[in-house]
Short mmCIF file of C-alpha atoms in Angstrom, two decimals:
data_model
loop_
_atom_site.label_atom_id
_atom_site.label_comp_id
_atom_site.label_asym_id
_atom_site.label_seq_id
_atom_site.Cartn_x
_atom_site.Cartn_y
_atom_site.Cartn_z
CA MET A 990 -67.36 5.94 16.63
CA TYR A 991 -67.76 5.02 12.73
CA SER A 992 -65.03 2.51 11.47
CA PHE A 993 -64.14 3.05 7.68
CA ARG A 994 -64.13 -0.13 5.32
CA PRO A 995 -61.51 -0.35 3.23
CA CYS A 996 -61.56 1.53 -0.27
CA PRO A 997 -59.98 0.48 -3.40
CA PRO A 998 -56.67 2.20 -4.38
CA GLY A 999 -56.70 5.82 -5.34
CA THR A 1000 -59.76 6.71 -3.49
CA VAL A 1001 -60.21 7.57 0.19
CA PRO A 1002 -63.06 7.17 2.51
CA TYR A 1003 -65.43 9.79 3.60
CA MET A 1004 -68.53 10.08 5.92
CA ILE A 1005 -71.75 11.26 4.70
CA ARG A 1006 -72.70 14.76 6.53
CA PRO A 1007 -75.95 16.76 6.71
CA GLY A 1008 -76.88 18.01 3.28
CA ASP A 1009 -74.29 16.10 1.08
CA THR A 1010 -75.18 14.97 -2.26
CA PHE A 1011 -72.72 13.36 -4.98
CA TYR A 1012 -72.82 16.97 -6.83
CA ARG A 1013 -71.83 18.79 -3.99
CA ILE A 1014 -69.26 16.29 -2.77
CA ALA A 1015 -67.88 16.18 -6.59
CA MET A 1016 -67.37 19.80 -6.25
CA GLN A 1017 -65.82 19.80 -3.01
CA PHE A 1018 -63.31 17.23 -3.72
CA ASN A 1019 -62.68 18.26 -7.08
CA THR A 1020 -63.67 15.12 -9.10
CA THR A 1021 -66.72 14.46 -10.91
CA VAL A 1022 -70.54 12.47 -10.09
CA ALA A 1023 -69.79 9.84 -12.74
CA ALA A 1024 -66.36 8.92 -10.94
CA LEU A 1025 -68.18 8.89 -7.63
CA VAL A 1026 -70.72 6.38 -8.82
CA SER A 1027 -68.11 4.33 -10.51
CA ALA A 1028 -66.09 4.35 -7.25
CA ASN A 1029 -69.09 3.39 -5.42
CA PRO A 1030 -71.59 0.74 -7.25
CA THR A 1031 -73.44 -0.28 -4.22
CA VAL A 1032 -74.44 3.50 -3.26
CA ASN A 1033 -77.76 4.65 -4.28
CA PRO A 1034 -76.68 8.60 -5.12
CA ASN A 1035 -80.24 9.43 -4.38
CA TYR A 1036 -80.65 7.95 -1.00
CA LEU A 1037 -77.65 9.37 1.11
CA PHE A 1038 -78.01 9.10 4.60
CA VAL A 1039 -75.79 10.65 7.35
CA GLY A 1040 -72.66 8.52 8.75
CA GLN A 1041 -72.79 6.53 5.79
CA GLN A 1042 -69.38 5.77 4.26
CA ILE A 1043 -68.33 5.97 0.47
CA CYS A 1044 -65.06 6.33 -1.58
CA ILE A 1045 -63.98 9.27 -3.21
CA PRO A 1046 -61.84 9.21 -6.09
CA ARG A 1047 -58.75 11.11 -5.15
CA GLN A 1048 -55.35 12.05 -6.89
CA PRO A 1049 -52.66 13.57 -4.38
CA MET A 1050 -53.06 17.54 -4.57
CA TYR A 1051 -50.16 19.40 -3.18
CA PRO A 1052 -51.07 22.81 -2.35
CA PRO A 1053 -48.47 25.35 -2.43
CA CYS A 1054 -46.16 24.86 0.28
CA PRO A 1055 -42.78 26.93 0.16
CA GLU A 1056 -40.51 24.61 2.53
CA GLY A 1057 -42.33 21.50 1.03
CA ASN A 1058 -43.41 20.62 4.52
CA TYR A 1059 -46.67 18.41 3.58
CA TYR A 1060 -48.60 16.29 5.60
CA THR A 1061 -51.17 13.66 4.86
CA ILE A 1062 -54.27 13.62 6.78
CA ARG A 1063 -54.88 10.34 8.97
CA PRO A 1064 -58.29 9.29 10.45
CA GLY A 1065 -58.99 11.33 13.62
CA ASP A 1066 -56.89 14.50 12.82
CA THR A 1067 -58.07 17.52 13.50
CA TYR A 1068 -56.44 21.27 12.71
CA PHE A 1069 -56.12 21.59 16.66
CA SER A 1070 -54.23 18.19 16.82
CA ILE A 1071 -51.79 19.07 14.02
CA ALA A 1072 -51.14 22.35 15.12
CA ARG A 1073 -50.24 20.64 18.39
CA PHE A 1074 -48.24 17.91 17.12
CA PHE A 1075 -46.13 20.51 14.62
CA ASN A 1076 -45.97 23.17 17.48
CA VAL A 1077 -47.57 25.68 15.28
CA SER A 1078 -50.87 27.76 16.02
CA VAL A 1079 -54.14 26.86 14.54
CA ASP A 1080 -54.47 30.33 12.70
CA ASP A 1081 -50.78 29.99 11.13
CA LEU A 1082 -52.29 26.62 9.66
CA ALA A 1083 -55.44 27.57 8.45
CA GLU A 1084 -53.48 30.78 6.60
CA ALA A 1085 -50.91 28.23 5.20
CA ASN A 1086 -54.29 26.05 3.80
CA PRO A 1087 -56.52 28.43 2.59
CA GLY A 1088 -58.67 26.27 0.21
CA VAL A 1089 -59.12 23.80 2.94
CA ASP A 1090 -62.17 23.40 4.91
CA LEU A 1091 -61.27 22.86 8.58
CA ASN A 1092 -64.11 21.00 9.67
CA ARG A 1093 -64.17 18.94 6.46
CA LEU A 1094 -60.56 17.26 6.85
CA PHE A 1095 -60.62 13.57 5.48
CA PRO A 1096 -58.03 10.87 5.21
CA GLY A 1097 -55.19 10.72 2.64
CA GLN A 1098 -55.88 14.72 2.00
CA ILE A 1099 -52.62 16.66 1.82
CA ILE A 1100 -52.07 20.06 3.36
CA CYS A 1101 -49.15 22.18 4.20
CA ILE A 1102 -47.48 22.71 7.71
CA PRO A 1103 -46.20 26.00 8.04
CA LEU A 1104 -42.27 26.64 9.29
CA ALA A 1105 -42.04 27.02 12.90
CA THR A 1106 -40.42 30.28 14.11
CA PRO A 1107 -36.68 29.55 14.76
CA PRO A 1108 -35.12 30.41 17.94
CA VAL A 1109 -33.38 33.60 18.38
CA THR A 1110 -30.38 32.23 19.99
CA CYS A 1111 -28.76 28.46 20.87
CA PRO A 1112 -27.86 28.12 24.30
CA ALA A 1113 -24.23 27.84 25.11
CA GLY A 1114 -22.44 25.18 24.08
CA THR A 1115 -24.60 24.34 21.10
CA THR A 1116 -25.13 25.80 17.73
CA PRO A 1117 -27.82 26.44 15.34
CA TYR A 1118 -28.76 23.99 12.65
CA THR A 1119 -31.19 24.23 9.69
CA VAL A 1120 -33.14 20.88 9.18
CA VAL A 1121 -33.24 19.55 5.72
CA ARG A 1122 -35.43 16.73 4.16
CA GLY A 1123 -34.57 13.35 5.89
CA ASP A 1124 -33.13 14.83 9.08
CA THR A 1125 -33.94 12.75 12.35
CA PHE A 1126 -32.97 13.54 15.88
CA PHE A 1127 -30.92 10.25 15.41
CA SER A 1128 -29.13 10.97 12.20
CA LEU A 1129 -28.39 14.20 13.37
CA ALA A 1130 -26.77 12.45 16.55
CA VAL A 1131 -24.80 10.37 14.30
CA LYS A 1132 -23.94 13.23 11.90
CA PHE A 1133 -22.82 15.58 14.90
CA ASN A 1134 -21.05 12.77 17.17
CA THR A 1135 -23.56 13.58 19.89
CA THR A 1136 -26.58 11.74 21.46
CA VAL A 1137 -30.42 11.96 20.79
CA ASP A 1138 -30.56 12.88 24.71
CA ALA A 1139 -28.56 15.73 24.38
CA ILE A 1140 -30.59 17.05 21.35
CA ARG A 1141 -33.70 16.47 22.96
CA ARG A 1142 -32.51 18.59 26.02
CA ALA A 1143 -31.03 21.43 23.73
CA ASN A 1144 -34.37 21.77 22.10
CA PRO A 1145 -37.11 21.08 24.92
CA THR A 1146 -39.87 22.72 22.63
CA ILE A 1147 -39.22 20.37 19.50
CA ASN A 1148 -41.25 17.65 18.55
CA PRO A 1149 -38.43 14.93 17.32
CA ASP A 1150 -40.98 13.42 15.31
CA ALA A 1151 -42.31 16.52 13.66
CA LEU A 1152 -39.11 18.02 12.40
CA LEU A 1153 -39.90 20.65 9.59
CA ILE A 1154 -37.73 21.47 6.60
CA GLY A 1155 -36.23 24.89 7.22
CA GLN A 1156 -36.75 24.65 10.80
CA VAL A 1157 -33.79 25.79 13.09
CA ILE A 1158 -32.54 23.57 15.94
CA CYS A 1159 -29.72 23.58 18.11
CA ILE A 1160 -27.04 20.96 18.07
CA PRO A 1161 -24.61 20.43 20.90
CA GLY A 1162 -20.97 20.99 19.95
CA PRO A 1163 -19.70 22.34 16.57
CA ALA A 1164 -21.98 22.56 14.04
CA VAL A 1165 -19.93 21.16 11.29
CA PRO A 1166 -18.60 17.54 12.12
CA PRO A 1167 -14.71 17.36 11.77
CA PRO A 1168 -13.25 15.16 8.96
CA PRO A 1169 -11.54 12.27 10.20
CA PRO A 1170 -7.86 12.73 11.14
CA PRO A 1171 -5.50 12.13 8.11
CA PRO A 1172 -3.67 9.39 8.70
CA SER A 1173 -0.11 10.19 9.96
CA THR A 1174 1.75 8.72 7.47
CA CYS A 1175 0.63 6.47 4.25
CA PRO A 1176 2.78 3.22 3.98
CA THR A 1177 5.43 2.75 1.36
CA GLY A 1178 3.78 2.06 -2.19
CA THR A 1179 0.84 4.48 -1.18
CA ALA A 1180 0.11 8.00 -1.54
CA PRO A 1181 -2.33 10.36 0.59
CA TYR A 1182 -5.54 11.57 -1.38
CA THR A 1183 -8.19 13.75 0.04
CA ILE A 1184 -11.76 12.44 -0.65
CA LYS A 1185 -13.98 14.39 -2.88
CA SER A 1186 -17.78 14.42 -3.25
CA GLY A 1187 -18.89 11.16 -5.14
CA ASP A 1188 -15.71 9.44 -4.21
CA THR A 1189 -16.05 5.37 -3.63
CA PHE A 1190 -13.24 2.70 -3.45
CA TYR A 1191 -14.52 1.44 -6.58
CA SER A 1192 -14.39 4.88 -8.53
CA LEU A 1193 -11.11 5.51 -7.15
CA ALA A 1194 -9.75 1.97 -7.52
CA ILE A 1195 -10.57 2.68 -11.56
CA ARG A 1196 -9.08 5.99 -11.41
CA ASN A 1197 -5.81 4.90 -9.95
CA ASN A 1198 -5.28 1.45 -11.57
CA THR A 1199 -5.52 -0.66 -8.57
CA THR A 1200 -8.42 -2.66 -6.90
CA ILE A 1201 -10.77 -2.00 -4.03
CA GLU A 1202 -9.27 -5.02 -1.92
CA ALA A 1203 -5.76 -2.82 -2.21
CA ILE A 1204 -7.28 0.30 -0.96
CA GLN A 1205 -9.09 -1.45 1.91
CA ALA A 1206 -5.89 -2.96 3.03
CA ALA A 1207 -4.10 0.36 2.92
CA ASN A 1208 -6.90 1.93 5.07
CA PRO A 1209 -7.84 -0.67 7.45
CA THR A 1210 -9.90 1.44 9.67
CA VAL A 1211 -11.83 3.31 6.92
CA ASP A 1212 -15.28 2.69 6.55
CA PRO A 1213 -15.77 2.74 2.80
CA ASN A 1214 -19.33 3.08 3.12
CA ASN A 1215 -19.07 6.16 5.00
CA LEU A 1216 -16.47 8.30 3.00
CA GLN A 1217 -16.77 11.91 4.12
CA VAL A 1218 -15.30 15.21 1.87
CA GLY A 1219 -11.92 16.20 2.97
CA GLN A 1220 -11.08 12.76 4.67
CA VAL A 1221 -7.52 11.53 3.61
CA ILE A 1222 -7.09 8.21 2.73
CA CYS A 1223 -4.00 6.24 1.29
CA ILE A 1224 -4.17 4.92 -1.98
CA PRO A 1225 -1.65 2.14 -3.33
CA THR A 1226 0.59 4.26 -6.26
CA GLY A 1227 0.34 0.57 -8.05
CA THR A 1228 2.41 0.07 -11.59
CA PRO A 1229 0.85 2.63 -14.57
CA PRO A 1230 -0.47 0.08 -17.05
CA PRO A 1231 1.81 -1.16 -20.01
CA PRO A 1232 1.70 1.44 -23.12
CA PRO A 1233 -0.59 -0.16 -25.94
CA PRO A 1234 1.77 -2.37 -28.26
CA PRO A 1235 3.10 -0.41 -31.01
CA PRO A 1236 1.56 -0.90 -34.17
CA PRO A 1237 3.03 -3.53 -36.48
CA ALA A 1238 5.47 -2.45 -39.17
CA THR A 1239 3.58 -3.75 -42.03
CA CYS A 1240 0.40 -5.52 -42.06
CA PRO A 1241 0.54 -8.78 -44.15
CA GLU A 1242 -0.81 -8.94 -47.42
CA GLY A 1243 -4.37 -9.31 -47.95
CA THR A 1244 -4.80 -7.27 -44.62
CA THR A 1245 -5.19 -3.44 -43.56
CA ALA A 1246 -4.28 -1.47 -40.58
CA TYR A 1247 -6.83 -0.52 -38.11
CA THR A 1248 -7.06 1.74 -35.11
CA ILE A 1249 -9.18 0.63 -32.30
CA LYS A 1250 -11.70 2.95 -31.46
CA ALA A 1251 -14.21 3.03 -28.18
CA GLY A 1252 -16.40 -0.19 -28.27
CA ASP A 1253 -14.63 -2.12 -30.98
CA THR A 1254 -14.67 -5.97 -30.66
CA PHE A 1255 -13.46 -8.26 -33.10
CA TYR A 1256 -17.00 -9.51 -33.58
CA SER A 1257 -18.43 -5.82 -34.62
CA LEU A 1258 -15.11 -5.35 -36.67
CA SER A 1259 -15.96 -9.03 -38.46
CA ILE A 1260 -19.44 -7.44 -39.36
CA ARG A 1261 -18.38 -4.10 -40.41
CA TYR A 1262 -15.73 -5.57 -42.70
CA ASN A 1263 -17.62 -8.43 -43.98
CA THR A 1264 -15.06 -10.96 -42.38
CA THR A 1265 -14.80 -13.54 -39.69
CA ILE A 1266 -13.93 -13.48 -36.06
CA GLU A 1267 -11.67 -15.98 -36.64
CA ALA A 1268 -9.96 -14.41 -39.80
CA ILE A 1269 -9.16 -11.41 -37.67
CA GLN A 1270 -7.51 -13.58 -35.25
CA VAL A 1271 -5.16 -15.13 -37.59
CA ALA A 1272 -4.19 -11.81 -38.94
CA ASN A 1273 -3.49 -10.89 -35.22
CA PRO A 1274 -1.99 -13.77 -33.35
CA THR A 1275 -0.32 -11.69 -30.55
CA VAL A 1276 -3.42 -9.35 -29.97
CA ASP A 1277 -6.14 -10.51 -26.73
CA PRO A 1278 -9.52 -9.93 -28.45
CA ASN A 1279 -10.74 -9.47 -24.71
CA ASN A 1280 -8.41 -6.79 -23.80
CA LEU A 1281 -8.43 -4.12 -26.83
CA ARG A 1282 -7.47 -0.55 -26.08
CA ILE A 1283 -8.38 2.60 -27.49
CA GLY A 1284 -5.43 3.37 -30.01
CA GLN A 1285 -4.21 -0.09 -30.52
CA VAL A 1286 -3.50 -0.66 -34.52
CA ILE A 1287 -4.63 -4.24 -35.36
CA CYS A 1288 -4.62 -5.50 -39.02
CA ILE A 1289 -7.99 -6.51 -40.72
CA PRO A 1290 -8.53 -9.11 -43.60
CA ARG A 1291 -9.83 -7.33 -46.61
CA THR A 1292 -12.60 -9.49 -48.16
CA THR A 1293 -12.18 -10.13 -52.15
CA PRO A 1294 -15.25 -9.89 -54.21
CA PRO A 1295 -15.99 -13.03 -55.38
CA THR A 1296 -15.78 -13.56 -59.22
CA CYS A 1297 -18.86 -14.46 -60.37
CA PRO A 1298 -19.62 -17.28 -62.93
CA THR A 1299 -20.87 -16.55 -66.53
CA GLY A 1300 -24.38 -15.85 -66.41
CA THR A 1301 -24.56 -14.38 -62.89
CA THR A 1302 -24.17 -10.74 -61.86
CA PRO A 1303 -22.16 -9.45 -58.05
CA TYR A 1304 -24.79 -8.25 -55.50
CA THR A 1305 -24.25 -6.76 -52.40
CA ILE A 1306 -26.30 -7.69 -49.39
CA LYS A 1307 -28.81 -5.45 -47.62
CA SER A 1308 -30.76 -5.13 -44.46
CA GLY A 1309 -33.46 -7.73 -44.67
CA ASP A 1310 -31.91 -9.54 -47.48
CA THR A 1311 -32.54 -13.54 -47.72
CA PHE A 1312 -32.36 -15.96 -50.47
CA TYR A 1313 -35.95 -16.28 -50.54
CA ASN A 1314 -36.72 -12.50 -51.08
CA LEU A 1315 -34.02 -12.15 -53.49
CA SER A 1316 -35.24 -15.12 -55.57
CA ILE A 1317 -38.83 -13.03 -55.42
CA ARG A 1318 -37.28 -9.83 -56.35
CA TYR A 1319 -34.94 -10.99 -59.30
CA ASN A 1320 -37.35 -13.96 -60.63
CA THR A 1321 -35.31 -16.58 -60.11
CA SER A 1322 -35.42 -19.74 -57.58
CA VAL A 1323 -33.49 -20.02 -54.08
CA GLU A 1324 -31.94 -23.34 -55.47
CA ALA A 1325 -30.51 -21.14 -58.26
CA ILE A 1326 -28.88 -18.67 -55.81
CA ARG A 1327 -27.48 -21.57 -53.73
CA ARG A 1328 -25.74 -23.05 -56.77
CA ALA A 1329 -24.40 -19.79 -57.76
CA ASN A 1330 -22.83 -19.30 -54.21
CA PRO A 1331 -21.90 -22.85 -52.78
CA GLY A 1332 -19.52 -21.17 -50.09
CA VAL A 1333 -22.40 -18.85 -48.70
CA ASP A 1334 -24.59 -19.89 -45.44
CA PRO A 1335 -27.88 -18.50 -46.72
CA ASP A 1336 -28.91 -18.43 -42.89
CA ALA A 1337 -25.70 -16.22 -41.90
CA LEU A 1338 -26.18 -13.22 -44.42
CA ARG A 1339 -24.35 -10.31 -43.50
CA VAL A 1340 -24.78 -6.42 -44.87
CA GLY A 1341 -22.02 -5.59 -47.34
CA GLN A 1342 -21.60 -9.29 -48.15
CA ILE A 1343 -20.98 -9.90 -52.01
CA ILE A 1344 -22.99 -12.92 -53.34
CA CYS A 1345 -23.67 -13.91 -57.08
CA MET A 1346 -27.45 -13.43 -58.42
CA PRO A 1347 -28.27 -15.83 -61.22
CA GLY A 1348 -29.31 -13.90 -64.30
CA SER A 1349 -29.20 -10.09 -64.56
CA LEU A 1350 -30.68 -7.87 -61.49
CA THR A 1351 -32.79 -5.99 -63.78
CA PRO A 1352 -36.19 -7.88 -63.94
CA SER A 1353 -37.61 -8.80 -67.24
CA CYS A 1354 -40.71 -6.59 -67.82
CA PRO A 1355 -43.68 -7.14 -69.81
CA VAL A 1356 -44.17 -5.28 -73.36
CA GLY A 1357 -46.20 -2.33 -72.51
CA SER A 1358 -43.93 -1.48 -69.69
CA ALA A 1359 -40.53 -0.41 -68.58
CA ALA A 1360 -38.09 -1.09 -65.42
CA TYR A 1361 -38.01 1.57 -62.93
CA THR A 1362 -35.19 1.87 -59.92
CA ILE A 1363 -36.88 3.12 -56.61
CA GLU A 1364 -35.47 6.42 -55.16
CA ALA A 1365 -35.65 7.93 -52.03
CA GLY A 1366 -39.53 8.80 -51.25
CA ASP A 1367 -41.22 6.52 -53.92
CA THR A 1368 -44.45 5.27 -53.24
CA PHE A 1369 -46.74 3.47 -55.81
CA PHE A 1370 -49.06 6.49 -55.43
CA SER A 1371 -46.67 9.00 -56.06
CA LEU A 1372 -45.33 6.55 -59.28
CA ALA A 1373 -48.78 6.36 -60.50
CA ARG A 1374 -48.88 10.11 -60.45
CA ARG A 1375 -45.85 10.60 -62.25
CA TYR A 1376 -46.51 8.08 -65.16
CA ASN A 1377 -50.18 8.85 -65.83
CA THR A 1378 -51.12 5.47 -64.53
CA THR A 1379 -52.82 3.64 -61.49
CA VAL A 1380 -51.90 2.04 -58.31
CA ASP A 1381 -53.78 -1.18 -59.34
CA ALA A 1382 -51.92 -1.31 -62.82
CA ILE A 1383 -48.66 -1.02 -61.34
CA GLN A 1384 -49.33 -3.68 -58.79
CA ALA A 1385 -50.69 -6.02 -61.18
CA LEU A 1386 -47.30 -5.54 -63.29
CA ASN A 1387 -45.34 -6.37 -59.86
CA PRO A 1388 -47.50 -9.26 -58.06
CA ASP A 1389 -44.05 -10.14 -55.77
CA VAL A 1390 -43.21 -6.61 -54.73
CA ASP A 1391 -44.40 -5.13 -50.93
CA PRO A 1392 -45.65 -1.82 -51.99
CA ASN A 1393 -45.02 -0.66 -48.20
CA ASN A 1394 -41.49 -2.21 -48.38
CA LEU A 1395 -40.01 -0.42 -51.32
CA ARG A 1396 -36.07 -0.01 -51.18
CA ILE A 1397 -33.79 2.52 -52.71
CA GLY A 1398 -32.37 0.61 -55.87
CA GLN A 1399 -35.00 -2.12 -56.09
CA VAL A 1400 -36.34 -2.33 -59.68
CA ILE A 1401 -39.87 -2.70 -60.84
CA CYS A 1402 -41.88 -2.44 -63.85
CA ILE A 1403 -43.86 0.64 -64.63
CA PRO A 1404 -46.64 0.75 -67.30
CA ALA A 1405 -45.87 2.98 -70.14
CA GLU A 1406 -47.43 6.39 -69.95
CA ARG A 1407 -50.98 6.42 -71.80
CA GLY A 1408 -51.54 8.82 -74.24
CA GLU A 1409 -54.44 11.57 -74.01
CA GLU A 1410 -57.63 9.73 -74.93
#
């Protein structure tokens, strides 16, 4: 008897038979000769011999199977042994797998197991049950409050290790397990609740403004990991959460009333309104920043634009701005920007923040060129076409501008339009 050597992942072993060639094998297993050669680098495809083992590249191929009863071939399997294992006929097995060669099964191959014929009637004291994915005699015994032996006795011709989806078996006792009886009375401070699909102690604790521990204490005999639809438990009624504090009558001077929305935090609000967390806390001394509630009204400090000294111009920080790239863009220096903004941290610029820029924000363009403000969709190429110039000429006038990172509102220099030559 041959023993298979391990094949690499994504391949399955195959034993050479009389007449086999790499071409024939590739056709049979829906692969290519090149893939076979790659999976078998030590095998000479021109000198195959009967009994030689090779590795065949395979991707799992699932044949049509109405009930989804797929089976993966193992070493030593035959149609006869598979049919006997699943209690189906060889003819039915062959009919369910029309594209499979009965005499050339290989490990890893996937076939379809036809559904067994369900029993016409179940014996007295049992009820028909249709097998679903994942069912075993053990799980069914637990589910229906019976034993594995009782299910075996009720189904003497069924192999418990070969249950098929859609197969009908007989379950001793009633078909539907009765839900646990409701508690006779719920203790004071709790109310009865009927379990619905998807309920957990956690979701119920959130929904009813209580805790998991309180629900467990009110239901000491209930397994929280085995809740059943229709089961009745006791939910602590608790005290409803206090209403959000009323909005302040007036916000102090220099602040504006703001209504909290989902996702708001003091941090996100400080960024949005160009202020600081500390300033918001000072304006709202009675508000817990870790317990903001939707609909709650707080006061947001208003940011007063700085008064820029003579010789400077207000500038609103945009995404990506730094003192360095601003100095390049507006032909100044980082030190000059620092001196114009002594209270600004250059490493903590915020979008929307207003600073003072030395000089004018319009670059000084040399003679023979003119200032141009970038608009949506502009590129050096489109501007060169529009102003009858070249990309190189625009780049020469704007050596510090990145043509791949133009921003709306950015000012550059464009060569004056050339006349007809």
